[in-house]
Tab-separated table of C-alpha atoms in Angstrom:
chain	number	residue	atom	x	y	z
A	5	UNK	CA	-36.467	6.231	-54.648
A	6	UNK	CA	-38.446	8.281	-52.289
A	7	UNK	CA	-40.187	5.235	-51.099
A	8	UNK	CA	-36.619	3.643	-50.194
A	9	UNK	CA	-35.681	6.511	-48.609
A	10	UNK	CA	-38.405	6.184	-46.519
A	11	UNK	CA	-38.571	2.553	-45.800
A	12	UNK	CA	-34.681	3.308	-44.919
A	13	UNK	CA	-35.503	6.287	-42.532
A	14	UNK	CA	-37.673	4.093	-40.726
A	15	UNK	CA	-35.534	1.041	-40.192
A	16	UNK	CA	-32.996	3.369	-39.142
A	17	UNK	CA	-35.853	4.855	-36.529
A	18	UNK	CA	-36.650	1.235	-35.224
A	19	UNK	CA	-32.616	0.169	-34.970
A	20	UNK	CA	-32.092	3.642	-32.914
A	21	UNK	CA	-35.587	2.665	-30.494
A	22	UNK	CA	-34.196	-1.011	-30.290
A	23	UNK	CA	-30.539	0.026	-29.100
A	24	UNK	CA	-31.944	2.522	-26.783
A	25	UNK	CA	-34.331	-0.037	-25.510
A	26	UNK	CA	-31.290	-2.637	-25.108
A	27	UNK	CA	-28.650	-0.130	-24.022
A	28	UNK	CA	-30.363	2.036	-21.141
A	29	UNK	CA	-31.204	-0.886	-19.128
A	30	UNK	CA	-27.616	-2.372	-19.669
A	31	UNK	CA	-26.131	1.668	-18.925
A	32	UNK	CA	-27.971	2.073	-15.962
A	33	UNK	CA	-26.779	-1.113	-14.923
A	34	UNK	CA	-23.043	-0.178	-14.927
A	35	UNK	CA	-24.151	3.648	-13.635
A	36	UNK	CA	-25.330	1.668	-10.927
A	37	UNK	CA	-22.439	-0.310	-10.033
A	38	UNK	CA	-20.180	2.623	-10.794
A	39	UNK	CA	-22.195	4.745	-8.148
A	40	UNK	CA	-21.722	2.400	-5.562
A	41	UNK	CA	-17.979	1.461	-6.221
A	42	UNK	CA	-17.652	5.474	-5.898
A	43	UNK	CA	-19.345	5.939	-2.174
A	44	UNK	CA	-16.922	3.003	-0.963
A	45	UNK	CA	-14.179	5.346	-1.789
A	46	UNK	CA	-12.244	6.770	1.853
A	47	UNK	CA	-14.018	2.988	3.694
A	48	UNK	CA	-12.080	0.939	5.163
A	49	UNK	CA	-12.595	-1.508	2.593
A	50	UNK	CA	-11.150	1.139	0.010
A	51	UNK	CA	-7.792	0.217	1.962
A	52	UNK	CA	-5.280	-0.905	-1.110
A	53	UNK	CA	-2.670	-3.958	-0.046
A	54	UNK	CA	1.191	-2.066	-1.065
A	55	UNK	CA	4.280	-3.281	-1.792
A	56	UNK	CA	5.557	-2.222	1.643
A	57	UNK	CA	2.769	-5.120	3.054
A	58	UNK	CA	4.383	-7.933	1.042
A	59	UNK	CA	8.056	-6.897	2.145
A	60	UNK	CA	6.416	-7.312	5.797
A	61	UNK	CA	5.185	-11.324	4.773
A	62	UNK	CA	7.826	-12.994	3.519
A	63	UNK	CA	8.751	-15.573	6.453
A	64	UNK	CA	4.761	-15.754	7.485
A	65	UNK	CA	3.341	-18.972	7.328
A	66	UNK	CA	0.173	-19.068	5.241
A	67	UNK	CA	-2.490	-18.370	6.744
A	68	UNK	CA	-1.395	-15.495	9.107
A	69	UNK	CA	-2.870	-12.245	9.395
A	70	UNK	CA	-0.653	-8.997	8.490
A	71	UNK	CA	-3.290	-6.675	9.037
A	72	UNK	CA	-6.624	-6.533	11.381
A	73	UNK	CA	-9.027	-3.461	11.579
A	74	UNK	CA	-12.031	-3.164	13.432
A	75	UNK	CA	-15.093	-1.135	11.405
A	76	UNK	CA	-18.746	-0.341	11.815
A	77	UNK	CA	-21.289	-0.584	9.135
A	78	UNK	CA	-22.225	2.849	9.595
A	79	UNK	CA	-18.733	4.030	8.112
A	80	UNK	CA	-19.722	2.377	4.951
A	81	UNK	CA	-22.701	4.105	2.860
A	82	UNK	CA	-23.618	1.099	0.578
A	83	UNK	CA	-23.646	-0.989	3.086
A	84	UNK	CA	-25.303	0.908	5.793
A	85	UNK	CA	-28.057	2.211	3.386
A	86	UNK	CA	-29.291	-1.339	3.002
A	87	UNK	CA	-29.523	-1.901	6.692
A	88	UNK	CA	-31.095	1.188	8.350
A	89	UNK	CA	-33.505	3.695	8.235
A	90	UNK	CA	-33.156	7.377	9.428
A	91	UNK	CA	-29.649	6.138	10.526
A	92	UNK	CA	-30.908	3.133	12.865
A	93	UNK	CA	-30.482	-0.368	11.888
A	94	UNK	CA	-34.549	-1.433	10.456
A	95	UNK	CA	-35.805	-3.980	12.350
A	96	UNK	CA	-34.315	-7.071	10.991
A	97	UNK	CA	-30.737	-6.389	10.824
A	98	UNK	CA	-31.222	-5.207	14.916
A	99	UNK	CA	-29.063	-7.862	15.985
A	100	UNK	CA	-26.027	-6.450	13.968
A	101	UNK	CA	-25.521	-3.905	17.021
A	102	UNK	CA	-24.126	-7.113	19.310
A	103	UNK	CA	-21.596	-8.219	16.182
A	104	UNK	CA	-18.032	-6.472	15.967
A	105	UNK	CA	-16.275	-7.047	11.999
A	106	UNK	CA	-12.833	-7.000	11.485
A	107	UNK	CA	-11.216	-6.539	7.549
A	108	UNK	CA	-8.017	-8.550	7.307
A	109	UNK	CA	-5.161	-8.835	5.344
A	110	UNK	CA	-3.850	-12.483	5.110
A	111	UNK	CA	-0.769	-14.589	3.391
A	112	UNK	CA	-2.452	-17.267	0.734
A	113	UNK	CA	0.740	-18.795	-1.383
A	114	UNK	CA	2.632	-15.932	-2.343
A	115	UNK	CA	-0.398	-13.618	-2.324
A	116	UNK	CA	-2.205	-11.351	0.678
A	117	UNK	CA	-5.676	-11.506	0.896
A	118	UNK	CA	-8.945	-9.536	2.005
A	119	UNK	CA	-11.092	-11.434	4.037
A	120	UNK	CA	-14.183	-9.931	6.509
A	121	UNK	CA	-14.411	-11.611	10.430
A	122	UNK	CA	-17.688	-11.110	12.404
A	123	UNK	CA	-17.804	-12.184	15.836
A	124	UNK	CA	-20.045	-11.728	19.028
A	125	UNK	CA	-19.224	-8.560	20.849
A	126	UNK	CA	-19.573	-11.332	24.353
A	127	UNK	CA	-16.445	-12.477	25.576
A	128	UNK	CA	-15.932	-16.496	25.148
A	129	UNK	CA	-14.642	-18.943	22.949
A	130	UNK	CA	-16.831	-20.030	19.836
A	131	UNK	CA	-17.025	-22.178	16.987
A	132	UNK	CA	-16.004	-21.076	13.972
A	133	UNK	CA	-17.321	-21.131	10.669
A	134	UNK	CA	-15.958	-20.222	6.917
A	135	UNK	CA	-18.536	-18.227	4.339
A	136	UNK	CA	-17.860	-18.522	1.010
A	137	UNK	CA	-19.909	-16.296	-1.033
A	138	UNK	CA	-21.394	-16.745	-4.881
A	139	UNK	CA	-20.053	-14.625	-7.423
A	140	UNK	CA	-16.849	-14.114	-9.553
A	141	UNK	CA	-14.507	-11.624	-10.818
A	142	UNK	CA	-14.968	-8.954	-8.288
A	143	UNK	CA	-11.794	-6.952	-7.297
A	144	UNK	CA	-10.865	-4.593	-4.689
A	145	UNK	CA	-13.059	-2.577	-2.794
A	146	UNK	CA	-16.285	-4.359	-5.029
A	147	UNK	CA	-14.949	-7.643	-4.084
A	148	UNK	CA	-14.643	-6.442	-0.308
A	149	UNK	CA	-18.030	-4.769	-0.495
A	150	UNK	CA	-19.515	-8.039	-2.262
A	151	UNK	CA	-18.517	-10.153	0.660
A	152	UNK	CA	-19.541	-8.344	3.875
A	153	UNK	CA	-23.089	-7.827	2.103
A	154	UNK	CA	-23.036	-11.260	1.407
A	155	UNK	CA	-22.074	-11.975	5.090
A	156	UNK	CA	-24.708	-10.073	6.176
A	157	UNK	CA	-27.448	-12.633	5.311
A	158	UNK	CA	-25.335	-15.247	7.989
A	159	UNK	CA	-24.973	-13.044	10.324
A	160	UNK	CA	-27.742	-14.762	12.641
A	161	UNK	CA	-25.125	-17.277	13.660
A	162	UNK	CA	-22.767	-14.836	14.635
A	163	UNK	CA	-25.966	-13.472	16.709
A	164	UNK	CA	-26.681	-17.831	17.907
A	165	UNK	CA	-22.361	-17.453	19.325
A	166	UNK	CA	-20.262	-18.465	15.927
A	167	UNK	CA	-17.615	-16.624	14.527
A	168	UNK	CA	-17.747	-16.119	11.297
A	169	UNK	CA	-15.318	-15.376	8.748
A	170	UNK	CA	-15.087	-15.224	4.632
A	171	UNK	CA	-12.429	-14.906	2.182
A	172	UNK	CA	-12.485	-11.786	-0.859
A	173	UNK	CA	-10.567	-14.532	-2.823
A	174	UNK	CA	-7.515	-13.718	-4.723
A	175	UNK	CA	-8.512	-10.573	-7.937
A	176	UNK	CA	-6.924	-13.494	-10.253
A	177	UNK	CA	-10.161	-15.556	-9.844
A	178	UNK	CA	-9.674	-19.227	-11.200
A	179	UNK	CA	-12.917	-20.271	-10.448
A	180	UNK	CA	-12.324	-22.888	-8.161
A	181	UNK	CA	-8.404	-23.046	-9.010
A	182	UNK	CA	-5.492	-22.546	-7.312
A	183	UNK	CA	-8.144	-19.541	-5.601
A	184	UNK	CA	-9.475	-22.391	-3.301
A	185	UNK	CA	-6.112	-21.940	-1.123
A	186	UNK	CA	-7.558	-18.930	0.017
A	187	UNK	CA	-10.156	-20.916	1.787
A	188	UNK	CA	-8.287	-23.253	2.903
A	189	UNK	CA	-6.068	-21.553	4.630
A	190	UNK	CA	-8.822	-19.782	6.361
A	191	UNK	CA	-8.476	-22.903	9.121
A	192	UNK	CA	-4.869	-21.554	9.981
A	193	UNK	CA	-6.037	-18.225	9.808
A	194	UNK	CA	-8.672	-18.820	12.509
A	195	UNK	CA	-6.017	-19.970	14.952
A	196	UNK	CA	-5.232	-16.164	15.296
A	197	UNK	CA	-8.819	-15.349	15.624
A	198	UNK	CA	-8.477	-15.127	19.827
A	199	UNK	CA	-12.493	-15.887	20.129
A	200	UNK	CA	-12.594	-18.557	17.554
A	201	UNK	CA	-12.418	-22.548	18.338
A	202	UNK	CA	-9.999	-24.015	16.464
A	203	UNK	CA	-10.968	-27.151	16.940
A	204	UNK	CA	-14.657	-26.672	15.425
A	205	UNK	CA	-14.800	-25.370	12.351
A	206	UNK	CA	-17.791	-25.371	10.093
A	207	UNK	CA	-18.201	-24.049	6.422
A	208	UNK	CA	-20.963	-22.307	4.713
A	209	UNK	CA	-20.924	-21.815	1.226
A	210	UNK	CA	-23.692	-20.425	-1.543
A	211	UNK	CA	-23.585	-20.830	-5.446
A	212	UNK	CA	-20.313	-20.413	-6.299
A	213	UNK	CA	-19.119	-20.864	-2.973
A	214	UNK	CA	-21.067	-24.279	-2.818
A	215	UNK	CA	-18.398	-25.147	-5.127
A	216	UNK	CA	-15.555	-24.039	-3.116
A	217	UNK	CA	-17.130	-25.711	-0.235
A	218	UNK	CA	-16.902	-29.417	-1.942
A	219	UNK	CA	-13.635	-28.465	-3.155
A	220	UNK	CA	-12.692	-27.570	0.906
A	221	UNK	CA	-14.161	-31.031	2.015
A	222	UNK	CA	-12.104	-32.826	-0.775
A	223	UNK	CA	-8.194	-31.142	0.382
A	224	UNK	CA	-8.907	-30.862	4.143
A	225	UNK	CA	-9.903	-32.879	6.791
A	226	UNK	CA	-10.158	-29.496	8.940
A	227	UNK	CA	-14.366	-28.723	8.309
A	228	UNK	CA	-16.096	-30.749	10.920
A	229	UNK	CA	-19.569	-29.895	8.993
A	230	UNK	CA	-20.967	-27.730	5.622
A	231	UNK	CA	-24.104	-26.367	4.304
A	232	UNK	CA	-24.194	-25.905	0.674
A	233	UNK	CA	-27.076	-23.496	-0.549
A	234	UNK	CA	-28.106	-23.913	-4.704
A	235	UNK	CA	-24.000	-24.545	-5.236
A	236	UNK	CA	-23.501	-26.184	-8.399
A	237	UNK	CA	-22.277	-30.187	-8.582
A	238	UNK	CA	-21.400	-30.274	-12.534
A	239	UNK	CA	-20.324	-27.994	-13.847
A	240	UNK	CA	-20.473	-29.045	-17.575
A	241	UNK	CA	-24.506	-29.702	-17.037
A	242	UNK	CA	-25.051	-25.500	-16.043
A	243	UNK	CA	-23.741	-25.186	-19.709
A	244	UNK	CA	-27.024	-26.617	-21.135
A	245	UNK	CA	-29.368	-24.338	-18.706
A	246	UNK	CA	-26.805	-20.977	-19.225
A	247	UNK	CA	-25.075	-21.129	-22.284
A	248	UNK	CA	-23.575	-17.826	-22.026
A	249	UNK	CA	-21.840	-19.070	-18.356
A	250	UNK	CA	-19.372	-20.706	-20.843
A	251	UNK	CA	-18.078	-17.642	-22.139
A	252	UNK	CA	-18.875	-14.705	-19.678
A	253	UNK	CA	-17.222	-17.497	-16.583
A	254	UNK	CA	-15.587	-20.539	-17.212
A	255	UNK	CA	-13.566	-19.597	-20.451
A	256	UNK	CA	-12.585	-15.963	-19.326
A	257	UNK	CA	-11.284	-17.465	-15.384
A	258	UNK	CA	-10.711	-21.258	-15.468
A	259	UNK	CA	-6.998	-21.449	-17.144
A	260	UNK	CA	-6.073	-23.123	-20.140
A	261	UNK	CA	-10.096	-24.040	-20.741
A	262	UNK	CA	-10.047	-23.841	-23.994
A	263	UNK	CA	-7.193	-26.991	-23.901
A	264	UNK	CA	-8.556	-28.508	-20.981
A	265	UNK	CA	-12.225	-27.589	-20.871
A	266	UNK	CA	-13.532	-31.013	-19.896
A	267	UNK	CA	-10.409	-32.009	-17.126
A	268	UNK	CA	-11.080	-28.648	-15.711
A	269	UNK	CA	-14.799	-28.533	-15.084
A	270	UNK	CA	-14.512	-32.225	-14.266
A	271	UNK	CA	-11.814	-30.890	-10.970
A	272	UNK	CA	-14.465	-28.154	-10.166
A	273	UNK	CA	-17.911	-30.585	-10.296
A	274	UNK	CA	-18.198	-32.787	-6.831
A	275	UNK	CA	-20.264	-35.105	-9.053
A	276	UNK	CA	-16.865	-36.874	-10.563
A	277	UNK	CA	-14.942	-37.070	-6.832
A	278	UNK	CA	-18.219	-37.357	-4.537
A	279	UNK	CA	-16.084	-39.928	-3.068
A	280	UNK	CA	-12.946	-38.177	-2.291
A	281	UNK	CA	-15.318	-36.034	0.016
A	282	UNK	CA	-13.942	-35.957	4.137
A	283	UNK	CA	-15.811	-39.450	5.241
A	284	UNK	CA	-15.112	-38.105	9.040
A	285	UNK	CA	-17.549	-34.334	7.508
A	286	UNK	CA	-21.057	-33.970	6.660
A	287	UNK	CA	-23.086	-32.016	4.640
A	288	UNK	CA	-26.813	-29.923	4.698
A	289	UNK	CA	-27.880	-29.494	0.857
A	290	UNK	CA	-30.389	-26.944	0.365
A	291	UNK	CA	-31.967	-26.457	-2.974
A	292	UNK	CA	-34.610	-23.835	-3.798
A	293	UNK	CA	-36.442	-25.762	-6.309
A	294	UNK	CA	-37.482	-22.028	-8.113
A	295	UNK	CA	-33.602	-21.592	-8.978
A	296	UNK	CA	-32.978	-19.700	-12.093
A	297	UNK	CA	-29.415	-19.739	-11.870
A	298	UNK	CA	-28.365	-23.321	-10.675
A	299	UNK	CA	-30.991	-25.915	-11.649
A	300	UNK	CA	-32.272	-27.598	-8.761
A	301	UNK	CA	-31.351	-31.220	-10.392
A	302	UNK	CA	-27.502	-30.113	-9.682
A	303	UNK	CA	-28.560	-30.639	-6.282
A	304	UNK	CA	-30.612	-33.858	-7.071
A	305	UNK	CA	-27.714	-35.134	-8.877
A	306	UNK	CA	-25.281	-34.530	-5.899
A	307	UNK	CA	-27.868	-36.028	-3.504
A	308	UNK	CA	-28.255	-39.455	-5.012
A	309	UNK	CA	-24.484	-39.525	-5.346
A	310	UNK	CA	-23.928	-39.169	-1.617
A	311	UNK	CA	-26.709	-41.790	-1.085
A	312	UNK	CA	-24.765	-44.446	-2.954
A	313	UNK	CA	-21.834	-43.708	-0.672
A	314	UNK	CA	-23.395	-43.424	2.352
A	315	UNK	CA	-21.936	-40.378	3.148
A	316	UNK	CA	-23.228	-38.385	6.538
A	317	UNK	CA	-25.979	-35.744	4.594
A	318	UNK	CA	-29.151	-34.367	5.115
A	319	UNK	CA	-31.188	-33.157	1.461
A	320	UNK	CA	-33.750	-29.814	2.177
A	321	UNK	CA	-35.502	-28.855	-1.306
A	322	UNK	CA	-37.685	-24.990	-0.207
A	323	UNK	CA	-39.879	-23.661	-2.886
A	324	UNK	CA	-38.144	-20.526	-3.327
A	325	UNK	CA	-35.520	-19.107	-6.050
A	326	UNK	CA	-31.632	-18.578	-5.523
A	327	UNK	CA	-31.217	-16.727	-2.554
A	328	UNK	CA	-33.882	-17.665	-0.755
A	329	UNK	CA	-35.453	-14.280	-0.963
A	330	UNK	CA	-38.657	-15.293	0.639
A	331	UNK	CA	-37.790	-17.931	3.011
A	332	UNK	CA	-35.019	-16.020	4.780
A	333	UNK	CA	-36.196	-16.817	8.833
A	334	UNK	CA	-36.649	-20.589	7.805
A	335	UNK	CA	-32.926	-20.351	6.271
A	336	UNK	CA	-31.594	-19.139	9.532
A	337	UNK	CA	-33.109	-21.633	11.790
A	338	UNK	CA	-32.185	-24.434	9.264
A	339	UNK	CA	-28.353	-22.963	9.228
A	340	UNK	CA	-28.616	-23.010	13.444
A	341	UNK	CA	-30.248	-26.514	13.662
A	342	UNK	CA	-28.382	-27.923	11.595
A	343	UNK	CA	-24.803	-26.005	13.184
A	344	UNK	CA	-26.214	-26.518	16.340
A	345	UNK	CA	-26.096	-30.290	16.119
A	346	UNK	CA	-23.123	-31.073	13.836
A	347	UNK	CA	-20.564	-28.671	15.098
């Protein structure tokens, strides 16, 4: 008996050490992104859309802006934190002091949406191009905070004379649902934009956003050029390299998966429809071939696709991972070579 008791004592011991072991990293996690949801509190992005704001919409056209507020990145903590040093922008966010950014409020079906502008301080007309940023699920201020961050790694072209704008997407994410009409209506939205070309408008979209970016270049004939960075082109494939994408993503967001699961990735994966793609658009693929998140052969797969087509694309494979952590300045001149001749 004594000897169970022991042999008991210490299982218990090791099941305490392993949930410990398992649950601090997973707590801090969440401490983390509780922390930072907290210091975004009294931002501009902590702005909440009311009742009174979708009284005010009701005959706008989608598309058009209800609300536009100029902000600096100091005047947001997270953010700024990540850019300066002993209050001064560090030396390669520098540029950021010639960009003004704008949150905005704007009508997508019967919704309002937050969406970020950036755009040269100089006075003149430029092109204009959409970011659509990775990620899902996000909501309010996160969502907000998610996407200027994210914009901040573009932000050269605002610097090279584009405007640049992204979409928070709807907080009833559908993954590439009915949520891709806040992208799309992005092109009416820019007709308000009063340094934006209309009439040139590119698109820019990473990981998830890849995916919204094919989708874009399927319903309009609007985007004049893309670049998709490590976006996903079937979606059923990521299954088989992140199992648990299933049910943490696709089953939680995409509705009526469970009934529809193959139709439904099928709509969202370029691979089935590469040939309902914009024939008058063209595309930049960029694949880091280190990718732990989207396997580089989604871009591989994509690639041949558009080959057999002859669609207008260019294929770039880096040796780097997902974000192109390392590679950022060879990023940036591939994103203004590539703008700089297509749009």
């Amino acid at each position: 008996m004594k000897i169970y008791k022991q042999i008991t004592l210490f299982g218990g011991i090791l099941i305490l050490i392993g949930a410990l072991f398992i649950g601090f990293p997973i707590g801090k996690k969440y401490y983390k992104a509780y922390q930072v949801k907290e210091k975004l509190t009294n931002t501009v992005l902590d702005k909440k859309i009311t009742l009174n704001d979708y009284q005010k919409v009701r005959n706008l056209k989608n598309g058009q802006i209800i609300s536009k507020k100029s902000f600096k990145l100091s005047e947001i903590p997270p953010i700024w934190n990540n850019v300066s040093k002993n209050d001064s922008l560090i030396s390669k966010y520098k540029h950021l002091d010639n960009i003004i950014f704008y949150l905005i409020v704007y009508k997508s079906d019967s919704l309002l949406i937050n969406g970020i502008i950036a755009e040269p301080k100089k006075d003149g007309k430029f092109p204009a191009i959409i970011f659509n940023r990775g990620g899902n699920k996000e909501i309010g201020k996160v969502a907000k905070a998610k996407t200027l961050y994210s914009l901040l790694g573009f932000t050269k072209l605002v610097e090279e004379g584009y405007v640049v704008i992204a979409s928070c997407y709807r907080e009833n994410d559908e993954f590439g649902g009915k949520d891709i009409n806040d992208v799309l209506y992005l092109t009416e939205t820019i007709k308000e934009v009063e340094k934006a070309d209309s009439n040139r408008i590119g698109m820019l979209g990473w990981s998830r956003g890849g995916m919204m970016t094919y989708l874009s270049i399927k319903y309009s004939d609007k985007i004049k050029t893309a670049v998709i960075g490590n976006g996903p082109s079937d979606l059923e494939k990521l299954i088989i390299d992140r199992p648990k994408i299933e049910s943490m993503v696709y089953a939680k967001l995409i509705p009526k998966y469970k009934e529809n699961k193959n139709e439904e990735l099928k709509k969202r994966s370029v691979s089935y429809w590469v040939d309902e793609l914009d024939k008058n658009s063209s595309l930049l693929i960029l694949c880091g071939t280190e990718d732990k998140q989207v396997n580089p052969n989604q871009a591989d797969i994509i690639a041949n696709k558009l080959a057999k087509i002859g669609y207008d694309f260019k294929f770039k494979k880096i040796k780097t991972d997902h974000k192109f952590s390392d590679k950022k300045e060879e990023l940036n001149n591939l994103l203004i070579d590539w703008f700089k001749e297509k749009l």
